[in-house]
PDB file of C-alpha atoms and ligand atoms in Angstrom:
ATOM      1  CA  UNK G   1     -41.870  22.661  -7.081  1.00  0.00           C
ATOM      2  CA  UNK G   2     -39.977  21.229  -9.727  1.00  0.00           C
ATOM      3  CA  UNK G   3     -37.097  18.064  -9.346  1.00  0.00           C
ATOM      4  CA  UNK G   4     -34.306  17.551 -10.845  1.00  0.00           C
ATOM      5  CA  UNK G   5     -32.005  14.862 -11.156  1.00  0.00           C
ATOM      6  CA  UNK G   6     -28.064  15.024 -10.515  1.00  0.00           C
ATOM      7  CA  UNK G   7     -25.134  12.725 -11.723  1.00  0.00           C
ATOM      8  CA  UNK G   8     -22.801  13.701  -8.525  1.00  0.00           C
ATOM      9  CA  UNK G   9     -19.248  12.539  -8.917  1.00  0.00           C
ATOM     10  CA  UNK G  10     -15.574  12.589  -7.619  1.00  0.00           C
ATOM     11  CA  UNK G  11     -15.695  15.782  -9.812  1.00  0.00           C
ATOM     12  CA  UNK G  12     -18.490  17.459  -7.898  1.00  0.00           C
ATOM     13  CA  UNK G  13     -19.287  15.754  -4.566  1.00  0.00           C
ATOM     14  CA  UNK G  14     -18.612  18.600  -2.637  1.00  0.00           C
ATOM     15  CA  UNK G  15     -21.118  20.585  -3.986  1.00  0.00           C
ATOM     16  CA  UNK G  16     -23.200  17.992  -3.080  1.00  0.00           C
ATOM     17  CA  UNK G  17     -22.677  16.594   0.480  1.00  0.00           C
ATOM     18  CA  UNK G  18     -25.542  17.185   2.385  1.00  0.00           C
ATOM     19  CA  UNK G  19     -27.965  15.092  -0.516  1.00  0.00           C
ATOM     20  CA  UNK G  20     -25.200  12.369   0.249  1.00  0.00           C
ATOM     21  CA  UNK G  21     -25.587  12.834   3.617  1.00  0.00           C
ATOM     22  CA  UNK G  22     -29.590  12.749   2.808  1.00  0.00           C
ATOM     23  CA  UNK G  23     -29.182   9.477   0.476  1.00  0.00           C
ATOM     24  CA  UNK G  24     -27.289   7.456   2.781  1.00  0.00           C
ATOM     25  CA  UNK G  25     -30.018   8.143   5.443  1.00  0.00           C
ATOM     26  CA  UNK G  26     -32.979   7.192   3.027  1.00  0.00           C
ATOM     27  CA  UNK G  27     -30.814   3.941   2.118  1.00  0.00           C
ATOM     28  CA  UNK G  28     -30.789   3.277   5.919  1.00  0.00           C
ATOM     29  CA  UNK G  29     -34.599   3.739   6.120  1.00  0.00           C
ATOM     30  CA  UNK G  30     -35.425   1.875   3.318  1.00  0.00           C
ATOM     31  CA  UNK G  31     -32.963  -0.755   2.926  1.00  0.00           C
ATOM     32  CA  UNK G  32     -32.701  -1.691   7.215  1.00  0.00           C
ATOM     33  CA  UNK G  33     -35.793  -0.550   8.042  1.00  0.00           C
ATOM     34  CA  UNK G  34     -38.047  -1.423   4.831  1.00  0.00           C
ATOM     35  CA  UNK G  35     -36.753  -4.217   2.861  1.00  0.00           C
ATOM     36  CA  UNK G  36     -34.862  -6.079   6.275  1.00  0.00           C
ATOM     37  CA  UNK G  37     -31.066  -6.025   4.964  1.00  0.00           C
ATOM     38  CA  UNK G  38     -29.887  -6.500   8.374  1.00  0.00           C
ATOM     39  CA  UNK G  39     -26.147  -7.095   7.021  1.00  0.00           C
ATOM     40  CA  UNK G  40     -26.223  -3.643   6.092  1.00  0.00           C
ATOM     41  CA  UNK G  41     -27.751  -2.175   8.806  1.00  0.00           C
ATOM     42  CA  UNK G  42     -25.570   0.853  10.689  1.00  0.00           C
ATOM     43  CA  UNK G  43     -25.763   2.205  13.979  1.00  0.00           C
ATOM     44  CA  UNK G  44     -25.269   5.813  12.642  1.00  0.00           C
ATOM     45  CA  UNK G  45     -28.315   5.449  10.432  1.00  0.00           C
ATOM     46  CA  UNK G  46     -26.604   6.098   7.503  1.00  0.00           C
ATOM     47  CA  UNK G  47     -26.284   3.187   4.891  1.00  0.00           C
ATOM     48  CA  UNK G  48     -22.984   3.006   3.567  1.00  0.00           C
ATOM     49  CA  UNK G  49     -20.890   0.270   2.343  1.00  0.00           C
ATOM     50  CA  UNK G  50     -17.274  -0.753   1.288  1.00  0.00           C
ATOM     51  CA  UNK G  51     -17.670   0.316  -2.849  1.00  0.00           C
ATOM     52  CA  UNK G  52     -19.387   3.997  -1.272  1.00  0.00           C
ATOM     53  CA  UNK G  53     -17.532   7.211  -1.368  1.00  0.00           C
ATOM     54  CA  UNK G  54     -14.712   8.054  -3.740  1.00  0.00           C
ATOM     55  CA  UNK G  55     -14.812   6.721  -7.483  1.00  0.00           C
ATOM     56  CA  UNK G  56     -18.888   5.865  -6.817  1.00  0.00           C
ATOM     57  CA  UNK G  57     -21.155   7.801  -8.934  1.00  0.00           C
ATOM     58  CA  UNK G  58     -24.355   8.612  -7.630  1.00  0.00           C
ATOM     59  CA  UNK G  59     -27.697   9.594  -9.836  1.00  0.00           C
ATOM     60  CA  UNK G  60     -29.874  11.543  -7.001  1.00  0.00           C
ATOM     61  CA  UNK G  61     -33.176  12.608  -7.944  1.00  0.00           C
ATOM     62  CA  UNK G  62     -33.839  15.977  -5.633  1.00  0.00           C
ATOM     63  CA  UNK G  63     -36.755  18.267  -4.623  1.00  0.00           C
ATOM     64  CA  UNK G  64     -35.619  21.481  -3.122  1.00  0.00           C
ATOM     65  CA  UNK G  65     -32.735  19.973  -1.443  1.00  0.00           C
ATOM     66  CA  UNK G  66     -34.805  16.715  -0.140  1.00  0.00           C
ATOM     67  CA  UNK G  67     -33.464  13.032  -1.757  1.00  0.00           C
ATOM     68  CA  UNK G  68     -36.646  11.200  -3.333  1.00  0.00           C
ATOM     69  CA  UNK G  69     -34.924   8.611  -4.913  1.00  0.00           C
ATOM     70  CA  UNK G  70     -31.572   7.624  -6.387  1.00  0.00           C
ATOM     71  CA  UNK G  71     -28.566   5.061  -8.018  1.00  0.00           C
ATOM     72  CA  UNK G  72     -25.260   4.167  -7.645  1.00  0.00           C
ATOM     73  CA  UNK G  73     -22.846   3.320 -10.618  1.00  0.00           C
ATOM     74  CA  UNK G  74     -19.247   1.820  -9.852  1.00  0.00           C
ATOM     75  CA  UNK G  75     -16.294   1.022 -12.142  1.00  0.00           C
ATOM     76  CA  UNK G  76     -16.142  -2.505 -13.090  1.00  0.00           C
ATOM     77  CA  UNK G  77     -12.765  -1.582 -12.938  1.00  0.00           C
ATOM     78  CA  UNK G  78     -12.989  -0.758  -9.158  1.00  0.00           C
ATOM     79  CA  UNK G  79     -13.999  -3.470  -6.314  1.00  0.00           C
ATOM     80  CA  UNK G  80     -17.531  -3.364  -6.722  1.00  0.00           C
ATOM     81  CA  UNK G  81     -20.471  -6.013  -5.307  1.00  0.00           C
ATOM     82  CA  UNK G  82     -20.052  -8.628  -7.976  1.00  0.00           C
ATOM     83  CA  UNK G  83     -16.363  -8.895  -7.783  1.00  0.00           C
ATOM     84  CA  UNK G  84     -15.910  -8.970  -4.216  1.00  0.00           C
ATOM     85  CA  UNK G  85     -19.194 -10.164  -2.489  1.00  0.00           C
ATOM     86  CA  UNK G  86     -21.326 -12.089  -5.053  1.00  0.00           C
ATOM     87  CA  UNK G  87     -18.702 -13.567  -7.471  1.00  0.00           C
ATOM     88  CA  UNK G  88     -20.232 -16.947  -7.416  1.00  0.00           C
ATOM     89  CA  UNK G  89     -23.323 -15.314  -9.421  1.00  0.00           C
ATOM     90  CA  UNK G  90     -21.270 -14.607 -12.499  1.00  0.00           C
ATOM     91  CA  UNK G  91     -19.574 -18.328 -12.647  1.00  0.00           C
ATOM     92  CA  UNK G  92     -21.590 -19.442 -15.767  1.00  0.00           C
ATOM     93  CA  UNK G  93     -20.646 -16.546 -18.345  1.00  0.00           C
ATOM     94  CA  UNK G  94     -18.001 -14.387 -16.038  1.00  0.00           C
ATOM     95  CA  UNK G  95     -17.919 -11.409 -14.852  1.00  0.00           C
ATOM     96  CA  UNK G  96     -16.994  -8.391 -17.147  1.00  0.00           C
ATOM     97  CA  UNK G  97     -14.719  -6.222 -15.779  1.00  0.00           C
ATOM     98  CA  UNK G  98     -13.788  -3.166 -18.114  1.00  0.00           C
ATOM     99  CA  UNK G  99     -13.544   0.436 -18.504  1.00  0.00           C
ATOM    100  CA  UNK G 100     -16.524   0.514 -20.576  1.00  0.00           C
ATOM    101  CA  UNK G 101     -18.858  -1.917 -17.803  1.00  0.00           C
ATOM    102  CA  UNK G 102     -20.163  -0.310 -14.807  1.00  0.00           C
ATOM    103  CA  UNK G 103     -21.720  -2.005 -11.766  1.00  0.00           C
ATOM    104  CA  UNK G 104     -25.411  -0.961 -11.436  1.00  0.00           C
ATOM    105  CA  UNK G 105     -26.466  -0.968  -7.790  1.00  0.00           C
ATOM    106  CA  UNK G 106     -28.748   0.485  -5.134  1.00  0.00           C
ATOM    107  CA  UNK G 107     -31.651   1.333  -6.940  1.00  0.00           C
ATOM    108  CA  UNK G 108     -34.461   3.536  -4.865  1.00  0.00           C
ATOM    109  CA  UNK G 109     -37.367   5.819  -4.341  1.00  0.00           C
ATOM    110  CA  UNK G 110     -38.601   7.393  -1.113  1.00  0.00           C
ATOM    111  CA  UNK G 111     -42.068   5.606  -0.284  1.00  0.00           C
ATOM    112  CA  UNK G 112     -44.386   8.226  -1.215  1.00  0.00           C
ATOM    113  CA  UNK G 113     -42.892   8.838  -4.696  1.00  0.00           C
ATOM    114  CA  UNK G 114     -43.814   5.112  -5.527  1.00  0.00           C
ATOM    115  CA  UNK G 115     -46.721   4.486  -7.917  1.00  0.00           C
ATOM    116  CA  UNK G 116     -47.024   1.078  -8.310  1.00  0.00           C
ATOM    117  CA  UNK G 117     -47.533  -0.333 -11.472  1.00  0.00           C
ATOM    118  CA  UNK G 118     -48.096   3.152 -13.311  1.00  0.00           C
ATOM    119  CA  UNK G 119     -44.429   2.902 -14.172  1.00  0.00           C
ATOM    120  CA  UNK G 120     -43.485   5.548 -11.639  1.00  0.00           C
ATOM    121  CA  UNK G 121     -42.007   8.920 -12.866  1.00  0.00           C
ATOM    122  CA  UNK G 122     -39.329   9.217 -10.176  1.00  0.00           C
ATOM    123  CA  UNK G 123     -38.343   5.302 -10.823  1.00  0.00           C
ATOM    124  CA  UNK G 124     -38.322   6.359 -14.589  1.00  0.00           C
ATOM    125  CA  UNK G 125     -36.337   9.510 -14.252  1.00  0.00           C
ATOM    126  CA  UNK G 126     -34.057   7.789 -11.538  1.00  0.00           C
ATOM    127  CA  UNK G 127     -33.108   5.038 -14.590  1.00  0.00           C
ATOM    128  CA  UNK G 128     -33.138   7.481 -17.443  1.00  0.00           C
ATOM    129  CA  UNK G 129     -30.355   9.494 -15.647  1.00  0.00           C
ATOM    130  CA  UNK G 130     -28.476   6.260 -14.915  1.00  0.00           C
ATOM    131  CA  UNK G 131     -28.328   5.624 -18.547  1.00  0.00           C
ATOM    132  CA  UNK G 132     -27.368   9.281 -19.718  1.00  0.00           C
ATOM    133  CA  UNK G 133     -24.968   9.325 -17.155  1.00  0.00           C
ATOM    134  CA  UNK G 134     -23.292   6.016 -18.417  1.00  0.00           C
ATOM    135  CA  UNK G 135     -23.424   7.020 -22.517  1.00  0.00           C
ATOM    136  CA  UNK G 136     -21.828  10.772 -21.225  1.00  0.00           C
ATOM    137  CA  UNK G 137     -18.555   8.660 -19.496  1.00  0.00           C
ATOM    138  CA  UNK G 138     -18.463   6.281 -22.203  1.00  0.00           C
ATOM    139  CA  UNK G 139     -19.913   2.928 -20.334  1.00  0.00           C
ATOM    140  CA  UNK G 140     -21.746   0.750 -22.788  1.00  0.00           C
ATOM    141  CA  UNK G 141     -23.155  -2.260 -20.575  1.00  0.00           C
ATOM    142  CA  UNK G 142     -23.759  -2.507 -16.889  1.00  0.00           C
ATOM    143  CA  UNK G 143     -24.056  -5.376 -14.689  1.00  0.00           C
ATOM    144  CA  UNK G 144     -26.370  -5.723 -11.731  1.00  0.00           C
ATOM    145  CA  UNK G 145     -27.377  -8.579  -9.045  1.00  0.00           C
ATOM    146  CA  UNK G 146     -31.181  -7.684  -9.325  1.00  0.00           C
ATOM    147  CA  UNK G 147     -34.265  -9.526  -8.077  1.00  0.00           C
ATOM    148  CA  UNK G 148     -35.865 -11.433 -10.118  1.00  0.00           C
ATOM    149  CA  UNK G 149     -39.194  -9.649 -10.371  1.00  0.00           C
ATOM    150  CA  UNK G 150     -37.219  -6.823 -12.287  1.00  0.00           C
ATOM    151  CA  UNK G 151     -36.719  -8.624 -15.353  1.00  0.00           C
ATOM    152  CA  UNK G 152     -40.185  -8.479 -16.840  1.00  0.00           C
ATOM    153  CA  UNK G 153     -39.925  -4.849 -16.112  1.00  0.00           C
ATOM    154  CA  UNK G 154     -36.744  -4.456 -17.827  1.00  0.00           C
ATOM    155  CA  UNK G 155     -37.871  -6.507 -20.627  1.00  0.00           C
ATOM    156  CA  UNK G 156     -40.934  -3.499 -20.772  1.00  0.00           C
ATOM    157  CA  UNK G 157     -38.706  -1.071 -20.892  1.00  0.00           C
ATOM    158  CA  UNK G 158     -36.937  -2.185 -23.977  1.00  0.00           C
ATOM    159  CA  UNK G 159     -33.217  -3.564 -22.178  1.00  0.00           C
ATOM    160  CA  UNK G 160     -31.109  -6.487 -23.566  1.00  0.00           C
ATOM    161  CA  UNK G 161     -29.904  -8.511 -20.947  1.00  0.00           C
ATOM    162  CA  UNK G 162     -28.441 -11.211 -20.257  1.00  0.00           C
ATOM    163  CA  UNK G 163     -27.865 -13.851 -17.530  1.00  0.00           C
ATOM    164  CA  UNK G 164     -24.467 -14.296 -16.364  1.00  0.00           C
ATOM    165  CA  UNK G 165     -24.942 -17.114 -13.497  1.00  0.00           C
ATOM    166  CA  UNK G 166     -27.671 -19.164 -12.280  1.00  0.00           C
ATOM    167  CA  UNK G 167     -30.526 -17.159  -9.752  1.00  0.00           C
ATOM    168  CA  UNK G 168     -29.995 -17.619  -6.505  1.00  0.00           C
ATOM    169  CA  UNK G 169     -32.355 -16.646  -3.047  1.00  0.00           C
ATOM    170  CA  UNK G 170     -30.758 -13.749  -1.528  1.00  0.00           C
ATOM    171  CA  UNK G 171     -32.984 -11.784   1.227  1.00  0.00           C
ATOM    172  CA  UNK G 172     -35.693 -13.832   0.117  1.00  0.00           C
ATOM    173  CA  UNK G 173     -35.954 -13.259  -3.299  1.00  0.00           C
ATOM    174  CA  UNK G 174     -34.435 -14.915  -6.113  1.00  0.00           C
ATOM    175  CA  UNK G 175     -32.215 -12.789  -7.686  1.00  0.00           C
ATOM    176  CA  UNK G 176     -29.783 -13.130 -10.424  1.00  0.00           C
ATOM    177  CA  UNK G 177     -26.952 -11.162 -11.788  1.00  0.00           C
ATOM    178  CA  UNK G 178     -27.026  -9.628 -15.587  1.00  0.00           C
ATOM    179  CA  UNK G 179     -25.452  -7.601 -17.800  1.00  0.00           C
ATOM    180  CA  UNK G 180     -27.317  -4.998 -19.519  1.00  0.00           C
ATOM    181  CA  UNK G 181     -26.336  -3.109 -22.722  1.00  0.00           C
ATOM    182  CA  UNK G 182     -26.493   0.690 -22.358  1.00  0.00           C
ATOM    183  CA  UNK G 183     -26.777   2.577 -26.068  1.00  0.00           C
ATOM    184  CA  UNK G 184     -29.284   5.399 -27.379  1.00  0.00           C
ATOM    185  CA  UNK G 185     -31.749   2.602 -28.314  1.00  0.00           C
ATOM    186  CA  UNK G 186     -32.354   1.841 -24.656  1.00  0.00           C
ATOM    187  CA  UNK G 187     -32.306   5.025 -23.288  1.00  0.00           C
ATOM    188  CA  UNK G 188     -35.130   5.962 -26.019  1.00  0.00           C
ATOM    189  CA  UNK G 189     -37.272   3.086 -25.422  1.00  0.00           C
ATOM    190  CA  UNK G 190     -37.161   3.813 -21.442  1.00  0.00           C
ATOM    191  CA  UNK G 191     -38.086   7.555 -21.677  1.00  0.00           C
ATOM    192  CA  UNK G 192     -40.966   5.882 -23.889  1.00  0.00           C
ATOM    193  CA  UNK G 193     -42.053   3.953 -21.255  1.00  0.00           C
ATOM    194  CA  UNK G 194     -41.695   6.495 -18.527  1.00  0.00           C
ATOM    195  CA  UNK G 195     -43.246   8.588 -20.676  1.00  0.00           C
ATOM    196  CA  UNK G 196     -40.362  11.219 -19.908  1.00  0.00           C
ATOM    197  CA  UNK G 197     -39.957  13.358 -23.451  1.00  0.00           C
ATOM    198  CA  UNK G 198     -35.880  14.313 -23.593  1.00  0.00           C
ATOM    199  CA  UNK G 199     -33.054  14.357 -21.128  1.00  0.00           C
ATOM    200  CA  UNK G 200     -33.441  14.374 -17.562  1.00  0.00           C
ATOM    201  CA  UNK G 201     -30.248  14.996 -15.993  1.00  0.00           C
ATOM    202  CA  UNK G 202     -28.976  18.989 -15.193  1.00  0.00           C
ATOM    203  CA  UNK G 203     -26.218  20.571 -15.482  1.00  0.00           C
ATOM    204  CA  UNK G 204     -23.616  21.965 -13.325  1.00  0.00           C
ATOM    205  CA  UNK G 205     -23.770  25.130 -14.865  1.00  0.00           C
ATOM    206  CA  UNK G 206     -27.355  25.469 -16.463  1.00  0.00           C
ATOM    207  CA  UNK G 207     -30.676  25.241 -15.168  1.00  0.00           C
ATOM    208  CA  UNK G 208     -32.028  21.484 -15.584  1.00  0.00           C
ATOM    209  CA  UNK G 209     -32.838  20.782 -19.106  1.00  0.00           C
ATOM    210  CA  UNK G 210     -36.228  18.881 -18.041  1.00  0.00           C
ATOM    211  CA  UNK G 211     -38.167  18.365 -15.298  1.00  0.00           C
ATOM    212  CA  UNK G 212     -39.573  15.149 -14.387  1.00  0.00           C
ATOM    213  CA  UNK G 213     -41.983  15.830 -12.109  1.00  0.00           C
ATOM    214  CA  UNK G 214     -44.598  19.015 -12.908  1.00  0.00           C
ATOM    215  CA  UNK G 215     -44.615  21.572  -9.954  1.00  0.00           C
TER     216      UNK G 215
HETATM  217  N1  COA V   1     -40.804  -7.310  -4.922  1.00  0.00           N
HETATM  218  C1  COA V   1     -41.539  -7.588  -6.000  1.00  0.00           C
HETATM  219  N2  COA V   1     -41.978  -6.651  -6.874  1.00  0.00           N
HETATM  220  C2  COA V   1     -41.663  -5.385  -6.610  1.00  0.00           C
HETATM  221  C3  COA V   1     -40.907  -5.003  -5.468  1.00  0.00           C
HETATM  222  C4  COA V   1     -40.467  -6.038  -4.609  1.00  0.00           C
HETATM  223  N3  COA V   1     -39.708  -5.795  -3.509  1.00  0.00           N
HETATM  224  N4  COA V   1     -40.753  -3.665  -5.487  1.00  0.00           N
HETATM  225  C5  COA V   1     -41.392  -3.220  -6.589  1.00  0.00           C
HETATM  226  N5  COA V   1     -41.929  -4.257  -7.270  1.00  0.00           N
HETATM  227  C6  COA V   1     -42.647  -4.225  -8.561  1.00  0.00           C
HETATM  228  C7  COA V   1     -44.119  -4.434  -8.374  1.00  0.00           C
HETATM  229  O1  COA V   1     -44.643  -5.033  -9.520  1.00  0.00           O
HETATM  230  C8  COA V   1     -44.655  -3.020  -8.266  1.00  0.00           C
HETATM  231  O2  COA V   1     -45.979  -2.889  -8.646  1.00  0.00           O
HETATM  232  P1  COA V   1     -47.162  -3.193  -7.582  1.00  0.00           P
HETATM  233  O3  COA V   1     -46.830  -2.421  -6.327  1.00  0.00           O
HETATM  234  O4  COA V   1     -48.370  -2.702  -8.273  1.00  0.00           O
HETATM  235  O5  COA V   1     -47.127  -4.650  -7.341  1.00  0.00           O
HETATM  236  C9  COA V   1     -43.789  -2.292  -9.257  1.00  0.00           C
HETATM  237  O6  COA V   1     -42.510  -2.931  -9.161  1.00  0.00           O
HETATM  238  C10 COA V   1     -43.638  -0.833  -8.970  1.00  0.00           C
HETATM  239  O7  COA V   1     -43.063  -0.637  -7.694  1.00  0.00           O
HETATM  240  P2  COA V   1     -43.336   0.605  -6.739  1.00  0.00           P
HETATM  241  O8  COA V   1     -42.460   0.485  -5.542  1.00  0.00           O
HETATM  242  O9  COA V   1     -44.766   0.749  -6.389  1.00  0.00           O
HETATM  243  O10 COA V   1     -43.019   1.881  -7.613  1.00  0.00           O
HETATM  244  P3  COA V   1     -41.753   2.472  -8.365  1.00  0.00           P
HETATM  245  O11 COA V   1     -41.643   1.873  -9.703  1.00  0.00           O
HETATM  246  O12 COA V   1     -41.983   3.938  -8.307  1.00  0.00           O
HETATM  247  O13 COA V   1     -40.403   2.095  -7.523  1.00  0.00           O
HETATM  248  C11 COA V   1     -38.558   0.812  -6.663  1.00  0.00           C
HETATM  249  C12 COA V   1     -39.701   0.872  -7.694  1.00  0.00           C
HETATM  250  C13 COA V   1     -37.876  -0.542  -6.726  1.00  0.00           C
HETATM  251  C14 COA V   1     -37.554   1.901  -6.994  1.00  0.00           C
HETATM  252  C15 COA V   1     -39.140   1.052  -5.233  1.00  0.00           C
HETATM  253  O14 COA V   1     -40.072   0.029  -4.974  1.00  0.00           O
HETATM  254  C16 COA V   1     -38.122   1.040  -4.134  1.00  0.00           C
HETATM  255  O15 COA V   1     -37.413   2.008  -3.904  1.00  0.00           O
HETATM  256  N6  COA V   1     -38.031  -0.084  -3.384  1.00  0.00           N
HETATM  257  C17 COA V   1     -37.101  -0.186  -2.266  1.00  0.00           C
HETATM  258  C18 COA V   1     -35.675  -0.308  -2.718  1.00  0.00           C
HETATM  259  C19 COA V   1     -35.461  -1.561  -3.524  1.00  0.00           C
HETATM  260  O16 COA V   1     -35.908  -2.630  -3.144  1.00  0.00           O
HETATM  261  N7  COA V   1     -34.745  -1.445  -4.643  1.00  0.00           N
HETATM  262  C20 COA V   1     -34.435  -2.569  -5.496  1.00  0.00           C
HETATM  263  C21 COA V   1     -33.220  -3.307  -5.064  1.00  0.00           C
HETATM  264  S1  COA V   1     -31.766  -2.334  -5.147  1.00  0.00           S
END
């Protein structure tokens, strides 16, 4: 069975609402259930939050119809996490805010597509669309609040970050927010590392250009 991996959109959403559907109900499960974010716990069961919905973009990485993993990217231009819930974790640099910055957020693969520290294919393919998707609309840095334990990772896979506040524990973790600078370079070094050979995200139109996962 082969996956693909789909930048979904205010352009195309509604071809796409029952993997949104799917997605909000694997956030739920693994956000809630998993990793303890009571705050965002719903009684619906379906994860969703204020920056959700119109003007989000979503990377989905789908077998047959079934969510195994996914991203969202938001506007810097928009109300997004940083601006209106964490703004304290920019205060040393600032938060960018442009057309060209996007937020990088909710970043996730269903349990048994994990593999540990084999630098997981779905992971990789999840992050290689995020970065297509961003050079295709013209967004040349993201920011993200990310734990901690992601920068060496990053570092791995060839990003140039930078700080823009001081870490702070949030859920546990230290985490921190960055900005990250999204160009050809990067995405080249992280289909290195993922070992994924050329571009990952389909088409509307055409059949997928790659698979990421062999059937
Ligand atoms: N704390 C510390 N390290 C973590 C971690 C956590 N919560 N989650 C993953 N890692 C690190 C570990 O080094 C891990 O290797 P190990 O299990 O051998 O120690 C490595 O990342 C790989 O993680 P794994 O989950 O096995 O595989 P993956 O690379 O396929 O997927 C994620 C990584 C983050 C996508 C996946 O773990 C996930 O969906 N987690 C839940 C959602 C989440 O917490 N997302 C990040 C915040 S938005």
């Amino acid at each position: 069975m082969a996956s693909v991996v789909r930048a979904i959109t205010d352009k195309n959403r509604a071809q796409y609402e029952h993997e949104i559907l799917e997605h909000y109900r694997l956030r739920h499960e693994i956000y809630v259930v998993e990793r303890n974010w009571a705050d965002l716990f719903r009684p619906d069961g379906l994860e969703r939050d204020q920056f959700d919905g119109e003007g989000a973009d979503y990377i989905l990485a789908i077998d047959d119809g079934r969510v195994v993993g996914g991203s969202r990217l938001i506007s810097t231009l928009r109300p997004h996490l940083l601006s209106e819930v964490f703004p304290h974790m920019a205060a040393a640099r600032g938060l960018p805010r442009a057309a060209n910055v996007y937020e990088w957020t909710r970043m996730f693969v269903a349990k048994e597509r994990r593999e540990g520290r084999n630098n997981g294919r779905t992971a990789g393919a999840v992050i290689c669309g995020v970065l297509e998707h961003c050079l295709s609309i013209g967004a040349t840095e993201m920011t993200a609040l990310v734990e901690m334990w992601w920068l060496p990772r990053f570092h791995e896979m060839g990003f140039t970050l930078k700080p823009l506040g001081l870490p702070e524990l949030i859920n546990g973790e230290w985490s921190i927010a960055v900005s990250m600078t999204v160009d050809d370079q990067t995405l080249e070094s992280t289909r290195a590392f993922h070992d994924i050979d050329g571009p990952i995200l389909g088409t509307e139109e055409a059949k997928p250009r790659s698979k990421f996962i062999a059937a």
